[in-house]
Coordinates of C-alpha atoms and ligand atoms in Angstrom, one line a residue:
X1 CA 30.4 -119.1 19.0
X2 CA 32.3 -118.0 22.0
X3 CA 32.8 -120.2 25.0
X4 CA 30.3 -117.9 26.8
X5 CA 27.6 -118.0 24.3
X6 CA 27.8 -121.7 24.0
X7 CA 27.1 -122.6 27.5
X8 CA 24.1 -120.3 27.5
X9 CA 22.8 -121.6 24.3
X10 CA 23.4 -125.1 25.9
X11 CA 20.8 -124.2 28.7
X12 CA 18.7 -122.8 26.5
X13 CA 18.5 -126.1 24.7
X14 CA 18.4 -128.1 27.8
X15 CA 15.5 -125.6 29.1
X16 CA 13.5 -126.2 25.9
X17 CA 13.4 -129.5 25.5
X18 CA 14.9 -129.7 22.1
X19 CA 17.2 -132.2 21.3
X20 CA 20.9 -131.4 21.4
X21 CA 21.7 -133.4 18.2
X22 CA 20.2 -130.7 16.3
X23 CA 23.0 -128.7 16.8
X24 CA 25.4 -129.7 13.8
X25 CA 22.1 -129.3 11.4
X26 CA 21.5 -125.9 12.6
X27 CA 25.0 -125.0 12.3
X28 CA 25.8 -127.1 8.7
X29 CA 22.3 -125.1 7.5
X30 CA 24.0 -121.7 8.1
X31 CA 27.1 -122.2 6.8
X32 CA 25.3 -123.3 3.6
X33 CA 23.6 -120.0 3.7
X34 CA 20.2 -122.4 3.6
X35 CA 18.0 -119.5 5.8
X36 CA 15.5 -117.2 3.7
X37 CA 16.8 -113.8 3.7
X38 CA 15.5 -112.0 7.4
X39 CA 12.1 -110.5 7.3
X40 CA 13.5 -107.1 8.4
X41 CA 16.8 -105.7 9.1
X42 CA 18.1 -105.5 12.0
X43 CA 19.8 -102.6 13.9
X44 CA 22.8 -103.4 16.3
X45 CA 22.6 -102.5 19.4
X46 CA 23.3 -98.7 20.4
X47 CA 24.0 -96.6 23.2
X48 CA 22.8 -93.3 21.2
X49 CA 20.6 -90.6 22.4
X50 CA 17.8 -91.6 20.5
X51 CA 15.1 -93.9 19.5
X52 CA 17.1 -95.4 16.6
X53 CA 15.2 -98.0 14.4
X54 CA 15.5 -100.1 11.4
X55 CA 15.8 -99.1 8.2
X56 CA 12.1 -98.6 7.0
X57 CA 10.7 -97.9 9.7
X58 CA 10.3 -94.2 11.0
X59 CA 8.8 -92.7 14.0
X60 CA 6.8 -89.4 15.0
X61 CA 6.1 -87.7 18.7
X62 CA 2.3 -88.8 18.7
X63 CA 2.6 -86.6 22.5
X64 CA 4.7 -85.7 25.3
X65 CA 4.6 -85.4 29.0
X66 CA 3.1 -81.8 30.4
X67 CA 1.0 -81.3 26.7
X68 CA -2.2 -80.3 27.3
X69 CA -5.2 -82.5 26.6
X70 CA -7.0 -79.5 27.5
X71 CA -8.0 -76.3 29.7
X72 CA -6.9 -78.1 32.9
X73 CA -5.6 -81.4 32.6
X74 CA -1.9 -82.2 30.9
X75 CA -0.4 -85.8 29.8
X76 CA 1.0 -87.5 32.7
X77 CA 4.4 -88.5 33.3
X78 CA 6.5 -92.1 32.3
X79 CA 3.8 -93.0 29.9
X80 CA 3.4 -97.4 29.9
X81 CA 0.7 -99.3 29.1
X82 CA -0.9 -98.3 25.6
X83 CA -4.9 -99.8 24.6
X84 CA -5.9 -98.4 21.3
X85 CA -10.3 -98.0 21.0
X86 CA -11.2 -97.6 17.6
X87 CA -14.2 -95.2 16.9
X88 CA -14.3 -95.7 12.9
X89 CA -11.3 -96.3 10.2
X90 CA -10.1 -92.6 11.1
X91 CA -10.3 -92.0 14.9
X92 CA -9.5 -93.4 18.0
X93 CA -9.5 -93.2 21.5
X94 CA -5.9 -94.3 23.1
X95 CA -5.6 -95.2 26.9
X96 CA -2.3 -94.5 28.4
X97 CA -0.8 -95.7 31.7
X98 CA 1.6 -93.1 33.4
X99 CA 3.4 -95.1 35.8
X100 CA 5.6 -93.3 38.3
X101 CA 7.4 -90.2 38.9
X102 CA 10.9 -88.9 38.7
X103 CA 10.5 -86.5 41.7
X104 CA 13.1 -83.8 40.3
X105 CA 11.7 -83.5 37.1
X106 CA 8.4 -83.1 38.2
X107 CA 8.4 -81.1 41.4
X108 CA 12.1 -79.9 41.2
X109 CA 12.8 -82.1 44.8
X110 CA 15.8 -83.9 45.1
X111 CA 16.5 -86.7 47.9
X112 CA 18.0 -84.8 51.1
X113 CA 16.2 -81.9 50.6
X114 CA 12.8 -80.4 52.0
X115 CA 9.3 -82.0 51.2
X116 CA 6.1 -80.2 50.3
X117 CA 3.1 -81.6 50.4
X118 CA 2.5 -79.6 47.3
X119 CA 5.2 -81.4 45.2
X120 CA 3.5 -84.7 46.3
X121 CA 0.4 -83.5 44.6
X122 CA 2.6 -82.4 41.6
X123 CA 3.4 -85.7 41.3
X124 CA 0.0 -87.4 41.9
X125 CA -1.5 -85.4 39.6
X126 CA 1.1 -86.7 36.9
X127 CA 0.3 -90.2 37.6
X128 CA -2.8 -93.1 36.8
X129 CA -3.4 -92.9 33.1
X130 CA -4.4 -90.3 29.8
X131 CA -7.3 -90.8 27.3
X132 CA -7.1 -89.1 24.5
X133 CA -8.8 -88.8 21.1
X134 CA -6.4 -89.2 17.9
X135 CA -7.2 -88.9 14.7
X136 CA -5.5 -90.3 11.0
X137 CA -4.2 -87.6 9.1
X138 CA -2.6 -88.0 5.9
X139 CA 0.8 -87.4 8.2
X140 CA -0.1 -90.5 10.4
X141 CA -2.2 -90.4 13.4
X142 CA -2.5 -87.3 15.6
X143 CA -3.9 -86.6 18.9
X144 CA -6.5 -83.8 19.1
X145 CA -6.5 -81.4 22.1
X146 CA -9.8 -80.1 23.8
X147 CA -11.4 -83.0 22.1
X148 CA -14.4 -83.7 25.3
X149 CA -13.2 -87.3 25.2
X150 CA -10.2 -86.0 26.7
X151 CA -9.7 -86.9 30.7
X152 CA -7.1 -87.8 33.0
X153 CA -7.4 -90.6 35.7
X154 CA -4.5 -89.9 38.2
X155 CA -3.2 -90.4 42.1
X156 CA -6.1 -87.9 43.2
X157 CA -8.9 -89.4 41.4
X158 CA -11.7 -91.1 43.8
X159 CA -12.6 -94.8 42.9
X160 CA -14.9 -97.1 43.9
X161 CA -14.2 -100.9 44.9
X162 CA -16.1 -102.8 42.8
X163 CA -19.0 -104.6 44.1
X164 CA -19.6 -102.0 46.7
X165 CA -16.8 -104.1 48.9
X166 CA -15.9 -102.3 52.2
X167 CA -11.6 -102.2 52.5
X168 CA -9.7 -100.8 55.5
X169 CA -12.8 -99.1 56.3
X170 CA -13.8 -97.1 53.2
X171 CA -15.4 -97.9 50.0
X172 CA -13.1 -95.9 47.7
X173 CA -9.8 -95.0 47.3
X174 CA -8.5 -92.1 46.4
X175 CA -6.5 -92.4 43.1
X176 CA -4.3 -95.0 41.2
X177 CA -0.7 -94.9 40.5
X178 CA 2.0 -97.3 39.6
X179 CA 0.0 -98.1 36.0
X180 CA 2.3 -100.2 34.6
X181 CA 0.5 -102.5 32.1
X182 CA -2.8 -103.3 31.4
X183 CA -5.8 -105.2 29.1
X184 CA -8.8 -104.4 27.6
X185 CA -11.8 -106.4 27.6
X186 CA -14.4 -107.2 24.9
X187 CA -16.6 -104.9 26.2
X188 CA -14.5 -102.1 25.5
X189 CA -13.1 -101.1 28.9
X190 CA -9.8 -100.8 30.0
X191 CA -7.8 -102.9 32.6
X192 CA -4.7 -100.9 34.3
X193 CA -2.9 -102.0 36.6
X194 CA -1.1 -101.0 39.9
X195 CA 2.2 -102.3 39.8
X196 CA 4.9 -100.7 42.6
X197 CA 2.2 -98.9 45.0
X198 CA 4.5 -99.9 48.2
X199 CA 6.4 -96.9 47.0
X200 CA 3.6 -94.4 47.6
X201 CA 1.7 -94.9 51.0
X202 CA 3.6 -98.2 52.0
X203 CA 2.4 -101.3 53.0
X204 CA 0.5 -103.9 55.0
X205 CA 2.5 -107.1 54.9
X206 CA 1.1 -110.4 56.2
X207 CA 3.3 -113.0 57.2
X208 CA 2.0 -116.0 59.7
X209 CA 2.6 -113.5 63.1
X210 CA 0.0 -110.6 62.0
X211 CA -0.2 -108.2 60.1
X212 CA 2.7 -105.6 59.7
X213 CA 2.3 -102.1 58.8
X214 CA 5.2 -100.5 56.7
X215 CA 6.1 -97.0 55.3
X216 CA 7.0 -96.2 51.9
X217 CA 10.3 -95.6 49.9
X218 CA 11.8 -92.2 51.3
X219 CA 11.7 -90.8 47.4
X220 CA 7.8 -90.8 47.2
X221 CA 6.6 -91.4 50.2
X222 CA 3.4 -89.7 49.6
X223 CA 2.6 -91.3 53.1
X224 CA 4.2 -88.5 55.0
X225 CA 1.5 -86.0 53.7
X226 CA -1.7 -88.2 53.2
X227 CA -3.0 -90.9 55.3
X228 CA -4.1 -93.8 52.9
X229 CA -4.5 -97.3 53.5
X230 CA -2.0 -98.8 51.6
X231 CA -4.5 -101.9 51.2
X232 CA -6.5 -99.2 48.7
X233 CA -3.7 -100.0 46.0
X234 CA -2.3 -103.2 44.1
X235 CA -5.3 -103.9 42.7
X236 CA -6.9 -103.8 38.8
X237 CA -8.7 -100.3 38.0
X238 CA -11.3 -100.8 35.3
X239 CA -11.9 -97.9 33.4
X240 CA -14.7 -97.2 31.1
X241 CA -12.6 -94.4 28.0
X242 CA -15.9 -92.8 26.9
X243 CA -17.9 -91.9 30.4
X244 CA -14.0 -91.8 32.5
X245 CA -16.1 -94.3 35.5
X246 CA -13.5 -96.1 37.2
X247 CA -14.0 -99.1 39.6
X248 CA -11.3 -101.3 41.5
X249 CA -11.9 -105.0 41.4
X250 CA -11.2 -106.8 44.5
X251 CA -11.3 -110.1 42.0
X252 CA -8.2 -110.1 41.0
X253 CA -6.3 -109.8 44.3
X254 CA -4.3 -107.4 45.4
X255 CA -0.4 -107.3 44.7
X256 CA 2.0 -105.6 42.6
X257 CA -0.1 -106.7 39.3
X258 CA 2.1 -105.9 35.7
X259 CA -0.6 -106.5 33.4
X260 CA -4.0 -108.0 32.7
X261 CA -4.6 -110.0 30.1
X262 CA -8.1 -111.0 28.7
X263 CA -9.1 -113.7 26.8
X264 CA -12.5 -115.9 26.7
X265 CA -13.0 -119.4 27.5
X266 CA -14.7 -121.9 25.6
X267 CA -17.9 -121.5 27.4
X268 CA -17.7 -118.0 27.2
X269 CA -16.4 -116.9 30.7
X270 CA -13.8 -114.5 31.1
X271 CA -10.1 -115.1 32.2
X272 CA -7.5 -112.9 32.8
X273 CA -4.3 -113.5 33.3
X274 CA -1.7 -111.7 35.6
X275 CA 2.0 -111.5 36.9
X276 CA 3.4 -110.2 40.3
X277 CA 6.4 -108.5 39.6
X278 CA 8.7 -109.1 42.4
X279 CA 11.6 -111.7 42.9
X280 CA 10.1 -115.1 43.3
X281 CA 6.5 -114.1 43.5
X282 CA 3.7 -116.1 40.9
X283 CA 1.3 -115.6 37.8
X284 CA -2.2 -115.7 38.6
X285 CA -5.6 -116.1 36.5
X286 CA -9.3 -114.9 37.5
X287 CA -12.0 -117.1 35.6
X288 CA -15.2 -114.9 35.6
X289 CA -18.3 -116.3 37.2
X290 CA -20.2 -113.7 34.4
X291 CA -19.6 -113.6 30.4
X292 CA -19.4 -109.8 30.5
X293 CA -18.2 -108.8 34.2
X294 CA -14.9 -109.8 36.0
X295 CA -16.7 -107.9 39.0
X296 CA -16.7 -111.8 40.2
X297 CA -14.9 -115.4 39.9
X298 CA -12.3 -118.0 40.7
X299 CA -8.8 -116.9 41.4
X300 CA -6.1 -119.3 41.1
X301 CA -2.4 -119.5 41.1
X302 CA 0.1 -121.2 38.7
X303 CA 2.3 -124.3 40.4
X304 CA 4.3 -124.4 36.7
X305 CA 6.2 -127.2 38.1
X306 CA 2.9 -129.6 38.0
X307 CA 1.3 -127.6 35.6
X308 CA -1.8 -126.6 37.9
X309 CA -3.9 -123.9 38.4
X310 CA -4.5 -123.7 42.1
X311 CA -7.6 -122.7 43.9
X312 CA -6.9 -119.6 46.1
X313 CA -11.2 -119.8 47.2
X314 CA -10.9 -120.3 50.8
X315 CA -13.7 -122.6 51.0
X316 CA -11.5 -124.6 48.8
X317 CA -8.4 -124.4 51.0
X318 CA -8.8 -125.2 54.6
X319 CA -5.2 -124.1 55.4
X320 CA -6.5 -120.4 54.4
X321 CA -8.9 -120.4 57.1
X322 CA -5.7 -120.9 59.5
X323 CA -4.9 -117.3 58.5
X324 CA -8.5 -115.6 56.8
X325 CA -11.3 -114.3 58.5
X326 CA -13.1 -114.1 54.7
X327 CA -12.3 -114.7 51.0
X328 CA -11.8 -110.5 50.8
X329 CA -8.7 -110.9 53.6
X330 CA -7.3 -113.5 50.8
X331 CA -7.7 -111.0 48.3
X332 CA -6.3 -108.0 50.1
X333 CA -2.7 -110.3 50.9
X334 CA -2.8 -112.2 47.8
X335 CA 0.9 -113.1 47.6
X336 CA 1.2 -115.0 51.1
X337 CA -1.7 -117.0 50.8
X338 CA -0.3 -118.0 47.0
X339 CA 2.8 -119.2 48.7
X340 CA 0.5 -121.4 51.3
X341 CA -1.4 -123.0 48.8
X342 CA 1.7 -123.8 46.6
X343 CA 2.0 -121.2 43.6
X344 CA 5.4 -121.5 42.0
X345 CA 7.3 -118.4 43.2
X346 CA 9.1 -117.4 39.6
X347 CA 11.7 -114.9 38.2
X348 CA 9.7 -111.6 38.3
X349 CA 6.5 -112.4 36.0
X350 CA 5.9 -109.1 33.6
X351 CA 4.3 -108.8 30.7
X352 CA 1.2 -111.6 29.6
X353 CA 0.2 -112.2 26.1
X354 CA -2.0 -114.6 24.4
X355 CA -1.0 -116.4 20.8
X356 CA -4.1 -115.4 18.8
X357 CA -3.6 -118.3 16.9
X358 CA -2.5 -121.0 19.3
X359 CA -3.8 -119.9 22.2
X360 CA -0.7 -120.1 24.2
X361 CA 0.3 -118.1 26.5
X362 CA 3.6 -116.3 26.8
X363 CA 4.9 -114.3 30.3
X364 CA 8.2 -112.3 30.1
X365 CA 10.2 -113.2 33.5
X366 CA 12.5 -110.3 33.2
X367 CA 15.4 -111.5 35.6
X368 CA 16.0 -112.8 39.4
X369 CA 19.2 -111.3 40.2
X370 CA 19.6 -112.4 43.7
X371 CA 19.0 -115.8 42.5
X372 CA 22.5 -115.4 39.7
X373 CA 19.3 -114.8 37.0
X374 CA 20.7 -111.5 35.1
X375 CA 18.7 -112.1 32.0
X376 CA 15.4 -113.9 32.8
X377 CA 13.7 -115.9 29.7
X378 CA 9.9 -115.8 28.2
X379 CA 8.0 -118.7 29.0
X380 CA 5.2 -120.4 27.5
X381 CA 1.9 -122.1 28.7
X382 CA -0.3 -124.3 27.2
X383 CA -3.8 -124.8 28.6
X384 CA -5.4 -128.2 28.1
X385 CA -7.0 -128.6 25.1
X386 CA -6.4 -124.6 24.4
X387 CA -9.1 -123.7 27.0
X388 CA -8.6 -120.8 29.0
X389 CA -10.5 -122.3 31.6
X390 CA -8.5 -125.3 31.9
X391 CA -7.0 -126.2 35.3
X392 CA -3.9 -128.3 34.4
X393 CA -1.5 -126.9 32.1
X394 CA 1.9 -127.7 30.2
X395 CA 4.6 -124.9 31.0
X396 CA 8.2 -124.8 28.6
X397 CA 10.9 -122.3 28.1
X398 CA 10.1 -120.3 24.9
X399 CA 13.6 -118.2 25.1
X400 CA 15.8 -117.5 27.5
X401 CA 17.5 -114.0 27.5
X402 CA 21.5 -113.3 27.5
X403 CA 24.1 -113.1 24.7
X404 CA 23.2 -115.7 22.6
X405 CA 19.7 -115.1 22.2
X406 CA 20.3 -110.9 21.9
X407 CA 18.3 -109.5 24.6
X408 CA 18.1 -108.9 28.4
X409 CA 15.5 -108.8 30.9
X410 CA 12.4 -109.2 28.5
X411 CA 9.4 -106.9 29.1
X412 CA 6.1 -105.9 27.8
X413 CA 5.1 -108.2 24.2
X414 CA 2.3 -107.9 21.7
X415 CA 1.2 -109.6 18.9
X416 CA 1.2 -108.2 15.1
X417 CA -2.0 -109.2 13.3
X418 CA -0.1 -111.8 11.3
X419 CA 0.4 -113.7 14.7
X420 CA 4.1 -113.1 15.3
X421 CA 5.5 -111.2 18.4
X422 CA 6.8 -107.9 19.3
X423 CA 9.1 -107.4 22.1
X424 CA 10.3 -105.0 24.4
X425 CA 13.2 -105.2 27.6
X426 CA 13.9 -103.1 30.4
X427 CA 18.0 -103.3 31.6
X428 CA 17.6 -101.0 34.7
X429 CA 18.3 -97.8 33.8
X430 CA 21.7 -98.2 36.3
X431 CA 22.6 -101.3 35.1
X432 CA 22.3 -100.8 31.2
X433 CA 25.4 -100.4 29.8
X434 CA 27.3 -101.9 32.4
X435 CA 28.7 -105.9 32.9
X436 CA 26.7 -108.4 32.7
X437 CA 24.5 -105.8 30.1
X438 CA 27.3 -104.1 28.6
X439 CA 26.6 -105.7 24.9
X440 CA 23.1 -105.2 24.6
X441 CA 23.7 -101.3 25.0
X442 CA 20.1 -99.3 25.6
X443 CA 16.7 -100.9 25.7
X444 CA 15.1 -102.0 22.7
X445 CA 11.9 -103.4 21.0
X446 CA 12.7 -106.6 19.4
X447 CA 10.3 -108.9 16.3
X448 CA 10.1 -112.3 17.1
X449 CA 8.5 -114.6 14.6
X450 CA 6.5 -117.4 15.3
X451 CA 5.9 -119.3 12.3
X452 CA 8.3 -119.6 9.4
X453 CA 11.9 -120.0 8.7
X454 CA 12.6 -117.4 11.1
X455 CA 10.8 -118.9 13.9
X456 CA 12.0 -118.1 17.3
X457 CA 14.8 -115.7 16.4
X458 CA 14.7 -112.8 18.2
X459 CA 15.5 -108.9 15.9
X460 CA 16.1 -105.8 17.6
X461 CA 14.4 -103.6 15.3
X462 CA 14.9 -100.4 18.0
X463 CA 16.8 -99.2 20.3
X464 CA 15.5 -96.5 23.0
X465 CA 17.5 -93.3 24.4
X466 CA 19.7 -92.9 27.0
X467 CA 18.5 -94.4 29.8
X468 CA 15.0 -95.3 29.0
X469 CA 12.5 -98.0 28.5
X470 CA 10.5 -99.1 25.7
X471 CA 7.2 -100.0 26.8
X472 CA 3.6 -100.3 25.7
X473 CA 3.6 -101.8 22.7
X474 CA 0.1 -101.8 20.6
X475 CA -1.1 -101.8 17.3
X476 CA -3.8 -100.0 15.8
X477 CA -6.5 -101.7 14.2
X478 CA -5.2 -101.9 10.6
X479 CA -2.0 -103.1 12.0
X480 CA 0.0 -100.6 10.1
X481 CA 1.2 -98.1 13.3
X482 CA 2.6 -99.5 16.3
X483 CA 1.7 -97.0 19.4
X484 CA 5.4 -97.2 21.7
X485 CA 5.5 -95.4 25.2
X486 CA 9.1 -94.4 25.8
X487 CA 9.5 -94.5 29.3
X488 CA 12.2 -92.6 31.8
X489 CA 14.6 -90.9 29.1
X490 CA 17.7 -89.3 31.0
X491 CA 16.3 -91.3 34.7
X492 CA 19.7 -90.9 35.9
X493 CA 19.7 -87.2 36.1
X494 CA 21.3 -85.5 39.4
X495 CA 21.2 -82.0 37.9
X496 CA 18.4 -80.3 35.8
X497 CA 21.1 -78.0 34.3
X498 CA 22.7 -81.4 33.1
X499 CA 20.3 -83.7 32.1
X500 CA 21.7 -87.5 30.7
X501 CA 19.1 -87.1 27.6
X502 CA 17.9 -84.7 25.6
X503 CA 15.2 -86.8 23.7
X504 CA 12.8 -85.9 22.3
X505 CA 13.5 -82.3 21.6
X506 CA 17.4 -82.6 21.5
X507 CA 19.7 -79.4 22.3
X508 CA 20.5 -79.0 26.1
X509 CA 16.1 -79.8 26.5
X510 CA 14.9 -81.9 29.7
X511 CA 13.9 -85.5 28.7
X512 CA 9.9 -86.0 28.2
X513 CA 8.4 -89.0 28.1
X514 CA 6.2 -89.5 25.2
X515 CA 4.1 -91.9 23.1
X516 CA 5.6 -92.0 19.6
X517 CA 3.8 -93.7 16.4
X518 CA 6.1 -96.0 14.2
X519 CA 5.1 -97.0 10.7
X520 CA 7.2 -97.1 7.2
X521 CA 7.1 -99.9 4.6
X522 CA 9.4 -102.5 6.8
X523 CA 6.2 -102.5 9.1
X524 CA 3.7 -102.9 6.5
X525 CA 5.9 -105.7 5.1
X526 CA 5.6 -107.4 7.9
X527 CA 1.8 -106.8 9.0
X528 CA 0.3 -106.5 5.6
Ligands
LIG601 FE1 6.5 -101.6 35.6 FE2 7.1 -104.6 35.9 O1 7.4 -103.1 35.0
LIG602 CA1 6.8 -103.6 32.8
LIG603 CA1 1.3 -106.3 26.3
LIG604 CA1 10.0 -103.7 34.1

């Protein structure tokens, strides 16, 4: 163990709670050889062109940005979040986020050059999210063009606020974008969410003075072309994969949401858990006042230094009066009145995910890199007594990233049906390969187990192509294909003739994003 690695796996310990004189029994069972042989093999870390995995494992192009779902609506760009809707054993329906643009790939504009308003639309029209039927052939799942299931949602699509609320004068918005990660609820909907929509049509920012209106990243901004409020985005857009309705729920607060994640409470109401991703902001849970609607309920905040779920109701909190007119103002600046109340501002909350068999709950905090955090860590929370609705709570470090450990800058997660935990990290796509990421080489998607000898090591079992992202892990019902969005191949690209990947189509090709399937015998060995 090097120097380096030792230190970090010293504050690993120290962060977990585990007891430091474990160390010479750890290290005396491995030179003995005393571990059961891994459950899978794992790769090493690669800086290839191409979505390289472990042995027995194999993937297949399920479908790529620009294919057509049919006569007049394509798959969008940077494909994310993945939900899988089973219909019967053989077909499905499969949600997919598409998150945000590359401008020169999609409308051929480069920084420094002229706008249109026509390449804005280009690119609105290749954002919000894809549904699409697929079906199991005897060569692994396959989506099915034309099928009248078929839709896109994207940054032109009008949608309603939910409960007929009223915001910055209108009762819709017009489109979502941003669709990083999502949920799905029991009653078969889908949750996705608006992650960076300050890059779009800007934002209104409240701080104790006012409110401050400010205009979007010079890339996008869609705001020179179209005058939305930007207080129509950062919110939750349920959407409803058979009949394509769409509402966005004011419940959850408004902010620059990763994911939400749905589970039930003992008594049967609905909570959903969700992360800001920005440096220092907080994780946040709706409790549903209804057993089959988050339309309504109690929003709280996490303080994960007292382990308590605080009240962001402003009949609860006086000191929000000092700066709401109404409970919907609270919702519409979410983040400062978290910070009033007390929410613990934490290392850039992504990804949520729920144990299926414990109950915990596990949030990726990909890095804090003004704060010295290159790495970030996944950390764990334990309701009281394993209910959802529980108030008080007991928070621990589950992993920290770095060296040591394997990965960077942990991402979206999902868990296989046998309970253990799938991983994936995003390394900017500027910063992978360079110090302090140099060693972990391109993205990957990592197998955590949870229970067994293994427990708590972390194998990279894939490894993404230049430049991109794995995200938006799922697995079909059966458990025996695992749905992968890979996001931003070649990102870095100055010059269409000379793009920095070639995946999936190879040759001198422009990158696509696309959803791939993975499946082979190591998967089933692990699932089955
Ligand atoms: Fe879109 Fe927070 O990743
Ligand atoms: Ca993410
Ligand atoms: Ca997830
Ligand atoms: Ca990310």
């Amino acid at each position: 163990m090097r120097n380096h690695d030792r230190r970090e796996f010293l504050k690993f310990m120290g962060r977990s709670g585990l007891s430091l004189s474990l160390l010479p029994f750890i290290n005396a069972c491995q030179s003995l050889g005393l571990s059961s042989s891994p459950p899978i093999t794992a790769i090493e870390p690669s800086a290839k062109d191409d979505l390289v995995l472990s042995p027995g494992l194999n993937w297949q192009k399920l479908i790529s940005w620009g294919d057509s779902l049919n006569s007049s609506e394509l798959f969008g760009f940077n494909n994310d979040y993945i939900a899988f809707v089973p219909i019967n054993d053989d077909e499905a329906i499969l949600w997919v986020n598409h998150e945000f643009p590359h401008p020169l790939f999609i409308s051929n504009y480069s920084r420094g050059s002229k706008r249109t308003k026509q390449q804005v639309v280009l690119e609105q029209k290749a954002l919000g999210g894809s549904i699409l039927k697929i079906v199991k052939t005897k060569n692994g799942w396959q989506y099915l063009p034309n099928d009248p299931v078929n839709r896109r949602i994207d940054g032109t699509t009008k949608i309603p606020f939910a409960n007929n609320e009223t915001i910055a004068g209108s009762k819709f918005a017009i489109g979502t974008f941003g669709n990083c990660a999502g949920g799905y609820t029991p009653w078969g909907t889908i949750l996705t969410c608006e992650e960076n929509y300050h890059d779009y049509y800007g934002e209104v920012i409240k701080t104790k003075q006012g409110f401050k209106r400010v205009h979007a990243y010079d890339e996008f901004a869609w705001d020179k072309f179209f005058n939305y409020s930007p207080e129509h985005y950062g919110w939750v857009v349920e959407v409803n994969p058979i009949t394509g309705y769409t509402k966005k729920h004011t419940s959850l607060g408004r902010y620059a949401h990763e994911c939400a994640t749905v589970t039930e409470a003992r008594d049967g109401r609905i909570v959903v858990y969700s992360g800001d991703d920005k440096n220092d902001e907080c994780i946040y849970k709706l409790i549903s006042k209804e057993q089959n609607s988050i339309d309504k309920g109690d929003l709280y905040v996490a303080d994960t230094k007292n382990g308590k779920w605080i009240s962001l109701d402003i009949e609860k909190q006086p000191l929000l009066k000092k700066y709401f007119k109404n409970q919907l103002e609270v919702l519409r600046h979410t983040r400062f009145a978290a910070h009033e109340v007390g929410g613990t501002a934490l290392d850039r909350p992504e990804d949520i995910e729920i144990d299926p068999q414990t109950g915990d709950v596990y949030v990726t905090l990909t890095n804090n890199k003004p704060k010295g955090n290159f790495h970030g860590s996944i950390l764990k929370i334990s309701e009281k007594d394993g209910d959802a609705a529980a108030l008080e709570f007991q928070a621990s470090t589950f992993l920290a990233g770095g060296e040591l450990t394997g990965f960077s800058s942990p991402d979206n997660m999902v868990f296989d049906r046998k309970g253990n935990l799938w991983m994936t990290n995003d390394i900017s796509d500027k910063a992978m390969n360079n110090p302090p990421y140099t060693k972990f080489k391109n993205n990957g998607l990592y197998y955590i187990p949870l229970r067994g000898a293994h427990a708590g090591k972390v194998f990279q079992v894939g490894s993404a192509p230049s430049d991109a992202e794995l995200t938006g892990p799922c697995f079909s019902d059966d458990g025996r294909t695992l749905f992968l969005s890979v996001q931003h191949p070649g990102a870095t690209t100055k010059d269409l003739k000379k793009p920095t990947s070639h995946w999936p189509d190879g040759g001198n090709s422009t990158p696509k994003p696309s959803v791939v399937t993975i499946s082979g015998p190591a998967l089933d060995k692990l699932v089955l």
